PDB file of C-alpha atoms in Angstrom:
ATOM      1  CA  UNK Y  64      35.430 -97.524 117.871  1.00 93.00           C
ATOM      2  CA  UNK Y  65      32.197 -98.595 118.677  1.00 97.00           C
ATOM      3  CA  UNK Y  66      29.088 -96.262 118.103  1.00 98.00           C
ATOM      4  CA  UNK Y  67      25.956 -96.259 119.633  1.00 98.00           C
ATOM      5  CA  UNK Y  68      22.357 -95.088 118.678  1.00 98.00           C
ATOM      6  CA  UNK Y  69      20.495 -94.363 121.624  1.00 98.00           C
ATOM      7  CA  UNK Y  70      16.947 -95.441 121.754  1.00 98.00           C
ATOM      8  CA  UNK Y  71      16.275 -91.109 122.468  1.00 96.00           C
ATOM      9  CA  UNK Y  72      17.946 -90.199 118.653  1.00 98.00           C
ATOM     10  CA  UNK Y  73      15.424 -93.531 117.530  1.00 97.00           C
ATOM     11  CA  UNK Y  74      12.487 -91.850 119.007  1.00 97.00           C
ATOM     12  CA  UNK Y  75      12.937 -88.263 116.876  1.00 97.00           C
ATOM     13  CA  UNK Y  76      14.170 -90.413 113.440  1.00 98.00           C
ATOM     14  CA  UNK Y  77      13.723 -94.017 113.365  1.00 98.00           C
ATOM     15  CA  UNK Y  78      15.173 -93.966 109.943  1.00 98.00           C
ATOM     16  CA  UNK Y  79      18.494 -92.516 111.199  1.00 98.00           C
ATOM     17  CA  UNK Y  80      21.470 -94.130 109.358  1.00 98.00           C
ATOM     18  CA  UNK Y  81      25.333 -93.012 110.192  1.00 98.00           C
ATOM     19  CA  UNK Y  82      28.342 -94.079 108.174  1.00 98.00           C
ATOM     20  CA  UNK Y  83      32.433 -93.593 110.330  1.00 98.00           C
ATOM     21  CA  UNK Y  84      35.188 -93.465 108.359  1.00 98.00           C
ATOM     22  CA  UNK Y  85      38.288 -94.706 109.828  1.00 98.00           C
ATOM     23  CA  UNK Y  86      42.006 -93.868 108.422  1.00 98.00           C
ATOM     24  CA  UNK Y  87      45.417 -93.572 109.193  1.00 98.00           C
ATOM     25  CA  UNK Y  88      46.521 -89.736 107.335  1.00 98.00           C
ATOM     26  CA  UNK Y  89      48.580 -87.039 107.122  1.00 98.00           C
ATOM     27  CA  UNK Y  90      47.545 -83.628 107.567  1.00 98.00           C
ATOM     28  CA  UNK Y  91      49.285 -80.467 105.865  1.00 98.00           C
ATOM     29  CA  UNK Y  92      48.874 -76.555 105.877  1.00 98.00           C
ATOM     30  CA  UNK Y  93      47.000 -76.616 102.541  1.00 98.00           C
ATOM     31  CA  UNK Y  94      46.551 -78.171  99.712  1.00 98.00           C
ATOM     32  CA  UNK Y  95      46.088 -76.234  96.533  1.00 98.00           C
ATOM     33  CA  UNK Y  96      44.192 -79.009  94.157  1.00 98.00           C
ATOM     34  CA  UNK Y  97      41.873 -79.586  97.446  1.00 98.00           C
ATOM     35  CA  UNK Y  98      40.936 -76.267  97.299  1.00 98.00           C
ATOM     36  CA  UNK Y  99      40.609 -76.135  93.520  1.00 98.00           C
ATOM     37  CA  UNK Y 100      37.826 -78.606  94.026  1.00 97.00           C
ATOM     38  CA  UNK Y 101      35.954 -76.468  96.798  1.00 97.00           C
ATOM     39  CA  UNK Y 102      35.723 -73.561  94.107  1.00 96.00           C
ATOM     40  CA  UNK Y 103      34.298 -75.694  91.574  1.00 97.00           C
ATOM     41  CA  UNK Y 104      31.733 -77.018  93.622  1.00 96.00           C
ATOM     42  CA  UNK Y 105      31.456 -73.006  95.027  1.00 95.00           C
ATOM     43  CA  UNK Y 106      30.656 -71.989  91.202  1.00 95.00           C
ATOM     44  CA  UNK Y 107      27.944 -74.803  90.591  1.00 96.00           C
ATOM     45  CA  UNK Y 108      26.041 -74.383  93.842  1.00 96.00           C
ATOM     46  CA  UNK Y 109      26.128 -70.660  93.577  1.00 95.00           C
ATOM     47  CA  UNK Y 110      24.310 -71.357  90.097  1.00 96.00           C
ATOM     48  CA  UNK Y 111      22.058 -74.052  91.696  1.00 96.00           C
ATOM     49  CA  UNK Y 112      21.214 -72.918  94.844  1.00 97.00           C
ATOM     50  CA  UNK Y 113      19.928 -69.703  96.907  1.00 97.00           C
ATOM     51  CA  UNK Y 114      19.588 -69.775 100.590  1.00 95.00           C
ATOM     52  CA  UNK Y 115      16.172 -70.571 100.882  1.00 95.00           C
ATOM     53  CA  UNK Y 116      16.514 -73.405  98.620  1.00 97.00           C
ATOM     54  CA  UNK Y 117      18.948 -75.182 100.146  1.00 96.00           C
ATOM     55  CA  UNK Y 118      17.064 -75.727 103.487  1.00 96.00           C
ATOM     56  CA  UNK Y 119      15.775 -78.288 100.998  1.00 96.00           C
ATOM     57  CA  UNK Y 120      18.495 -80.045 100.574  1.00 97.00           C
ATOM     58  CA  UNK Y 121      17.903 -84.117 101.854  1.00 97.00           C
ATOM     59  CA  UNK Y 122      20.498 -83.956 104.444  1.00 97.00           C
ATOM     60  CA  UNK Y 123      19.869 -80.489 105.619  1.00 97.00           C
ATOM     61  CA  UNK Y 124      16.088 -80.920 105.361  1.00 97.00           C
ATOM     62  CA  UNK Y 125      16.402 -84.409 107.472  1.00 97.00           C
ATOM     63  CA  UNK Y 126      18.819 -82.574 109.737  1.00 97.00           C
ATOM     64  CA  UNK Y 127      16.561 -79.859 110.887  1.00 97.00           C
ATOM     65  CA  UNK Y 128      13.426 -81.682 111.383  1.00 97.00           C
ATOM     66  CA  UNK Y 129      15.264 -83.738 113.791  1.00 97.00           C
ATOM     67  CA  UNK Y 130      16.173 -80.329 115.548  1.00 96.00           C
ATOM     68  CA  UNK Y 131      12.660 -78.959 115.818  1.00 96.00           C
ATOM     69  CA  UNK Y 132      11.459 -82.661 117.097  1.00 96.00           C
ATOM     70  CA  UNK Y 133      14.854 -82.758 120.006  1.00 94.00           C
ATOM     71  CA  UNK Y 134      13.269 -78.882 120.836  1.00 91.00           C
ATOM     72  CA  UNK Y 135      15.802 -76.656 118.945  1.00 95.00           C
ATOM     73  CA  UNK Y 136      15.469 -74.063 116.695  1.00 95.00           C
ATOM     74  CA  UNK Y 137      17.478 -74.606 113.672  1.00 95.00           C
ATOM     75  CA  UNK Y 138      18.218 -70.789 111.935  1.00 91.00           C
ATOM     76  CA  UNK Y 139      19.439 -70.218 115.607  1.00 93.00           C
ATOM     77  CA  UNK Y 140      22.006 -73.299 115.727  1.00 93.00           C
ATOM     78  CA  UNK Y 141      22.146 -74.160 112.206  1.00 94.00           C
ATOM     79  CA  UNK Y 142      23.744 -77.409 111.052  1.00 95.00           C
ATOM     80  CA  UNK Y 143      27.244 -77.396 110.141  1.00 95.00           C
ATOM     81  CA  UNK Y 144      27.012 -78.351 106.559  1.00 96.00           C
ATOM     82  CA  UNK Y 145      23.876 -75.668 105.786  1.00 96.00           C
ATOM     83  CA  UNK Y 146      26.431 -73.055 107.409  1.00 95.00           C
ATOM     84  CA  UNK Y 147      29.268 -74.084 104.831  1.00 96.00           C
ATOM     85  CA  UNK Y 148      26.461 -74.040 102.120  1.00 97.00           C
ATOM     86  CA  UNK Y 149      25.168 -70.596 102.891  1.00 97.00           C
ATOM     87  CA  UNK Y 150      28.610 -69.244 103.299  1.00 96.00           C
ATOM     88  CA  UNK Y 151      29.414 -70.036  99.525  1.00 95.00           C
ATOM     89  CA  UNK Y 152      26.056 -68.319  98.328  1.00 96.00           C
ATOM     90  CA  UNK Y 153      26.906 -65.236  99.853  1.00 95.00           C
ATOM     91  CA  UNK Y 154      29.808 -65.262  97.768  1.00 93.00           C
ATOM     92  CA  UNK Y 155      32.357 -65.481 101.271  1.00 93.00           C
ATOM     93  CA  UNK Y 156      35.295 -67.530 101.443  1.00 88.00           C
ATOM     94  CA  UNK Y 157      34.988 -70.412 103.864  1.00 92.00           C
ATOM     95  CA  UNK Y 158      37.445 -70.701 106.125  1.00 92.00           C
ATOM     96  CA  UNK Y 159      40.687 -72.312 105.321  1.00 97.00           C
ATOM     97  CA  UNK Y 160      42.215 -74.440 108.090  1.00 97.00           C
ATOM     98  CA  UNK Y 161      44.105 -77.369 107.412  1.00 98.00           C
ATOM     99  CA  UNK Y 162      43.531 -80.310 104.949  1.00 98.00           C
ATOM    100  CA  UNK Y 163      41.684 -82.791 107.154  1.00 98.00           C
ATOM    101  CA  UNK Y 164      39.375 -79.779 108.190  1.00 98.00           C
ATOM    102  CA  UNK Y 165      38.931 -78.578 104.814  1.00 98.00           C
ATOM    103  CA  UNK Y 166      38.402 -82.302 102.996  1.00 98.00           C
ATOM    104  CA  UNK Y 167      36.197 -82.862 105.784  1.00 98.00           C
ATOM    105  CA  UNK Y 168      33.648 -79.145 105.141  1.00 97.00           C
ATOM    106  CA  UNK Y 169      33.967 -80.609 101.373  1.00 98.00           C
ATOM    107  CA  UNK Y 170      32.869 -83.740 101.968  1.00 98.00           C
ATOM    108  CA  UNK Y 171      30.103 -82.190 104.134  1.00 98.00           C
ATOM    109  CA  UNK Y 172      28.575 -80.007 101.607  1.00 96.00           C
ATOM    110  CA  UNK Y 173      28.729 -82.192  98.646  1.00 97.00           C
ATOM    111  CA  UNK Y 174      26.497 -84.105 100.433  1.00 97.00           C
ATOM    112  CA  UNK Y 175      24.430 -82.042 102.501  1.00 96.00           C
ATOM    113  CA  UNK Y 176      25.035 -84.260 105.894  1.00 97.00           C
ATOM    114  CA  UNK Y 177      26.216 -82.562 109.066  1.00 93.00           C
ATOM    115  CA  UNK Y 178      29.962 -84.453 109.491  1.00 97.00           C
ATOM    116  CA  UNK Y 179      32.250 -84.513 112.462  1.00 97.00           C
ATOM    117  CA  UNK Y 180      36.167 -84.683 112.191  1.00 98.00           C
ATOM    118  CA  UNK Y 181      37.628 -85.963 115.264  1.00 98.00           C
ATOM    119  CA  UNK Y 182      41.293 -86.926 115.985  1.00 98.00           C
ATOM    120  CA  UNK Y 183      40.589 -90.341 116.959  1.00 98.00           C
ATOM    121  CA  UNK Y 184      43.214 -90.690 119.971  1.00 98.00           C
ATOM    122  CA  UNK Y 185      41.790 -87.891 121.808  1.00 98.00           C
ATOM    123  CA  UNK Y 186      38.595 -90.107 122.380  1.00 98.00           C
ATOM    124  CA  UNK Y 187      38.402 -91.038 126.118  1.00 98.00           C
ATOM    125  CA  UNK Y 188      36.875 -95.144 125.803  1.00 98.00           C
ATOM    126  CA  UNK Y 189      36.228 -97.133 123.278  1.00 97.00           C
ATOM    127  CA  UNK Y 190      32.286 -96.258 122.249  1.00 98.00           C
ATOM    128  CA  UNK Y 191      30.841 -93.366 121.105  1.00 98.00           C
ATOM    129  CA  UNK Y 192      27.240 -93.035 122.127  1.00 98.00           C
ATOM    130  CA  UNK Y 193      24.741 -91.041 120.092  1.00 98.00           C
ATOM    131  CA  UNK Y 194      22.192 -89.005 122.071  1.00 98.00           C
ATOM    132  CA  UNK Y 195      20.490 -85.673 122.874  1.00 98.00           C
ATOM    133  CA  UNK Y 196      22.218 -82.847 124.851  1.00 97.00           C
ATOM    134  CA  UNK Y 197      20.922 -81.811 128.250  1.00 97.00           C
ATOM    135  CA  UNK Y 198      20.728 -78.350 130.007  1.00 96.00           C
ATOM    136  CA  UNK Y 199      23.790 -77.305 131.230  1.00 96.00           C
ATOM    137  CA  UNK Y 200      26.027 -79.889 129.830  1.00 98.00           C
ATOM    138  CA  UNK Y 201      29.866 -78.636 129.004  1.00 97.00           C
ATOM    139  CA  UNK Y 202      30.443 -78.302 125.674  1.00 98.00           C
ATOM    140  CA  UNK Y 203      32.980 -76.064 123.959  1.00 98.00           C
ATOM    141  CA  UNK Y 204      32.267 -75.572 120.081  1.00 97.00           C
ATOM    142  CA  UNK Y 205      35.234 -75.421 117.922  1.00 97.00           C
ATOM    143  CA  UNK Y 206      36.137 -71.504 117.861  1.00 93.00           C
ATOM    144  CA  UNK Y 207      32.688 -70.936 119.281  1.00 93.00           C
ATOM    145  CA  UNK Y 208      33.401 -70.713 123.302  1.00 96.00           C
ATOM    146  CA  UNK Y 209      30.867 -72.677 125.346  1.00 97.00           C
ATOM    147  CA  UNK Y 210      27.528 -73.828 123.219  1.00 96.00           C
ATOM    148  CA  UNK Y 211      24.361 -74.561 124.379  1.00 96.00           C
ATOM    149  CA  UNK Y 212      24.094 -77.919 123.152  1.00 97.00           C
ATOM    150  CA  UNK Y 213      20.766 -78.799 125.124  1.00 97.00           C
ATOM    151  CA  UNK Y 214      18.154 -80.258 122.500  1.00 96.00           C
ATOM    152  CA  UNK Y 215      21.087 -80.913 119.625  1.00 97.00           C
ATOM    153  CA  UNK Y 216      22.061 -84.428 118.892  1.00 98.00           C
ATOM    154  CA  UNK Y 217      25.570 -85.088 120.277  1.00 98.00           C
ATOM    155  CA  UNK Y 218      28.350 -87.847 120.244  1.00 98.00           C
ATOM    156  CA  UNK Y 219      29.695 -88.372 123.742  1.00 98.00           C
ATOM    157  CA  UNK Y 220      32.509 -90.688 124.660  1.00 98.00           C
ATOM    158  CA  UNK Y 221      33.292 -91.677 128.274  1.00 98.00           C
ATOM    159  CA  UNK Y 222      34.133 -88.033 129.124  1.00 98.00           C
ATOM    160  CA  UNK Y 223      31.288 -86.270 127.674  1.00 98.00           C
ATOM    161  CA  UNK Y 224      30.050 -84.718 124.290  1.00 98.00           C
ATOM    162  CA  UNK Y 225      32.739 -84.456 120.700  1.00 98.00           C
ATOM    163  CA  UNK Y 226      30.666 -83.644 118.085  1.00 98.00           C
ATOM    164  CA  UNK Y 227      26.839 -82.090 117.295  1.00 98.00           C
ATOM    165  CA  UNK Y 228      25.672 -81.207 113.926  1.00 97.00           C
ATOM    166  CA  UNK Y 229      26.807 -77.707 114.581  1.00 96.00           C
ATOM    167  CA  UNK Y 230      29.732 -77.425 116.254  1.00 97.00           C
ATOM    168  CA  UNK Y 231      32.247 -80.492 117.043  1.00 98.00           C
ATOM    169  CA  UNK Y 232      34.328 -80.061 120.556  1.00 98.00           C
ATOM    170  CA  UNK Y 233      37.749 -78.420 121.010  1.00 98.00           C
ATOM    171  CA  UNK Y 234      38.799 -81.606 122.722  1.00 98.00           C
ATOM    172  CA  UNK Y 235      38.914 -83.628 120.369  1.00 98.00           C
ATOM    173  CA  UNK Y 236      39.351 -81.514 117.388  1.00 98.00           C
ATOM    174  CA  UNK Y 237      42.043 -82.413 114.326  1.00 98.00           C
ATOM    175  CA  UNK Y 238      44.932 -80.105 114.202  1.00 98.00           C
ATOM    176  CA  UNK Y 239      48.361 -80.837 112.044  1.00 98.00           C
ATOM    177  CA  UNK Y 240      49.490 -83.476 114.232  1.00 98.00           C
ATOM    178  CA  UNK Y 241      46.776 -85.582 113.665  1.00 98.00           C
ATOM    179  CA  UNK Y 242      47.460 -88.982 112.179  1.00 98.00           C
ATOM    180  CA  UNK Y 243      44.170 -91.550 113.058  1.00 98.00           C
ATOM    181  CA  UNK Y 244      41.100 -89.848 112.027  1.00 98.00           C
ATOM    182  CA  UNK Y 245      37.442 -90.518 112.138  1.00 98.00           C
ATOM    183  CA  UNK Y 246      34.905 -89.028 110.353  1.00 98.00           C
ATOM    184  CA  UNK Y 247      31.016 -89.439 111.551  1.00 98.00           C
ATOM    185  CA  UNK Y 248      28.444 -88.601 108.715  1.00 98.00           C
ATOM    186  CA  UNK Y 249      24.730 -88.453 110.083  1.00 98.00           C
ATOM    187  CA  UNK Y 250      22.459 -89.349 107.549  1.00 98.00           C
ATOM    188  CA  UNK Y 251      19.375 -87.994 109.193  1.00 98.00           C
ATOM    189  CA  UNK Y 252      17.362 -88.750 106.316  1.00 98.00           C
ATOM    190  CA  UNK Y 253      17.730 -92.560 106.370  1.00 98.00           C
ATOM    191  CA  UNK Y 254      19.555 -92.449 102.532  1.00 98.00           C
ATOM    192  CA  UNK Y 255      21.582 -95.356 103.006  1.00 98.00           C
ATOM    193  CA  UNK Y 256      22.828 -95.446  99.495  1.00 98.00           C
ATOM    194  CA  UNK Y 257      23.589 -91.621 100.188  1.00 98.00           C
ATOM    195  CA  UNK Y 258      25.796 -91.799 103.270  1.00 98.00           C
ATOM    196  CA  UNK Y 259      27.795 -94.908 101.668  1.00 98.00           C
ATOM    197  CA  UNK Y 260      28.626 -93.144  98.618  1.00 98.00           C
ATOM    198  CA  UNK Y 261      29.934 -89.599 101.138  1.00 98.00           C
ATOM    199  CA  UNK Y 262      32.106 -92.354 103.024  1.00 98.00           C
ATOM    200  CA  UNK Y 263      33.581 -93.346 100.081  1.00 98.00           C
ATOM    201  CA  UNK Y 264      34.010 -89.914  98.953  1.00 98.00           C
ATOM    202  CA  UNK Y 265      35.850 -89.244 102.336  1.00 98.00           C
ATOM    203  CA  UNK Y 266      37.855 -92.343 101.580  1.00 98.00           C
ATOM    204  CA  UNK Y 267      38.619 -90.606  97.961  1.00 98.00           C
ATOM    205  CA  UNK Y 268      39.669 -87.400  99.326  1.00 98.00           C
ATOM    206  CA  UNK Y 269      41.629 -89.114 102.119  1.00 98.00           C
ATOM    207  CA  UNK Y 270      43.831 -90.982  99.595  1.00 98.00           C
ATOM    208  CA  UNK Y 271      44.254 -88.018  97.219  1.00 98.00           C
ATOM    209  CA  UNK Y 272      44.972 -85.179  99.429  1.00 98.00           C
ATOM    210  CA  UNK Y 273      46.199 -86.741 103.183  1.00 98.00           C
ATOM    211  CA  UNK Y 274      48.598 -89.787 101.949  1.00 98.00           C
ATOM    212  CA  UNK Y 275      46.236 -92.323 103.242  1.00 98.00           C
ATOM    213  CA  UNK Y 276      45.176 -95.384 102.072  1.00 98.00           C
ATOM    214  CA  UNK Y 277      41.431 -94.481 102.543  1.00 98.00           C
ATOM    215  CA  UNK Y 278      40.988 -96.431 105.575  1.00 98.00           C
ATOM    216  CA  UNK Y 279      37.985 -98.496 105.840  1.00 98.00           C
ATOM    217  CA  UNK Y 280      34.323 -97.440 106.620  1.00 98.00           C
ATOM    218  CA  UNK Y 281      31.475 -99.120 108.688  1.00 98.00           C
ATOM    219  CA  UNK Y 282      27.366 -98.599 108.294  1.00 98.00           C
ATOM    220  CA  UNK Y 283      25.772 -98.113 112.044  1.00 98.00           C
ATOM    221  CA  UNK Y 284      22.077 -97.385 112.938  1.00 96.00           C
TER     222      UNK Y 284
END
């Protein structure tokens, strides 16, 4: 897959950095030591963290300023992986989906970046273009209905938009048949040595918990 940073996401954060994960995995129900590992990190943020503070957070920090410079407001559409993060410091269960979903939220809030899942043969094209959503555009948020994606950075492929920060696209969405995934992780604050340390994270989970060989990642900007 080819990916794209359009000269628009270069004008809001010049010192935008993205890592995609690439493997070949298989996906289960649940997975019980996965989920041991999402309580532990539950506990220690929960001891680390309150809401306020982590708005702070690098990624999410990065994340949001980019939303108030593309025109949105971010406590309205709040980035995927501050969402995760808050949910744990209320003291609610996140959601439990499947194993690619739920290595994928871990990964996510480890780290702080915003990081889309996508089946990877559900991609219409070859290239993945990263840009800023327009008014009106189609999108339909994963168990959200149609979003508003207009100001919110968004991955489009030859048929339109798969992934924002908040809310990645039923279209393209892993489920239990998927076998070829590709994860996207949007370091919005330019932490190179951040974002390659998450992909190999992803690669880590992806070997331990979906019978994968970790695939192999690539560094775009």
């Amino acid at each position: 897959m080819n990916i794209i940073v359009s000269k628009e996401i270069e004008s809001v954060c010049p010192q935008f950095v993205g890592a995609a994960v690439e493997a070949r995995v298989e996906n289960s129900t649940y997975c019980a030591e996965l989920w041991q590992e999402i309580h532990q990190l539950e506990e220690r943020f929960r001891a680390e963290l309150t809401t306020d503070s982590l708005k702070e957070l690098s990624g999410i920090a990065a994340t949001r300023r980019v939303y108030k410079a593309c025109g949105k407001d971010p406590s309205r559409y709040r980035p995927a992986s501050e969402q995760l993060i808050r949910r744990m410091l209320q003291g609610k269960e996140l959601y439990q989906i499947d194993t690619l979903v739920d290595l994928v939220n871990l990964a996510s809030i480890s780290f702080g970046y915003s990081i889309g899942g996508f089946d990877a043969d559900k991609f219409v094209g070859d290239t993945l273009t990263l840009g800023i959503g327009r008014e009106g555009e189609p999108y339909e948020g994963i168990g959200r209905g149609m979003l508003n994606i207009a100001g919110l950075p968004v991955y489009r492929d030859a048929q339109g938009g798969v992934g924002t920060p908040t809310s990645d696209n039923e279209r393209t969405k892993m489920t239990l048949q998927t076998t070829h995934l590709l994860v996207l992780i949007n370091g919005y604050d330019g932490n190179e040595e951040n974002v390659v340390a998450n992909a190999r994270y992803i690669q880590e989970l992806c070997r331990r918990y979906a019978q994968s060989d970790g695939g192999t990642f690539t560094i775009y900007r």
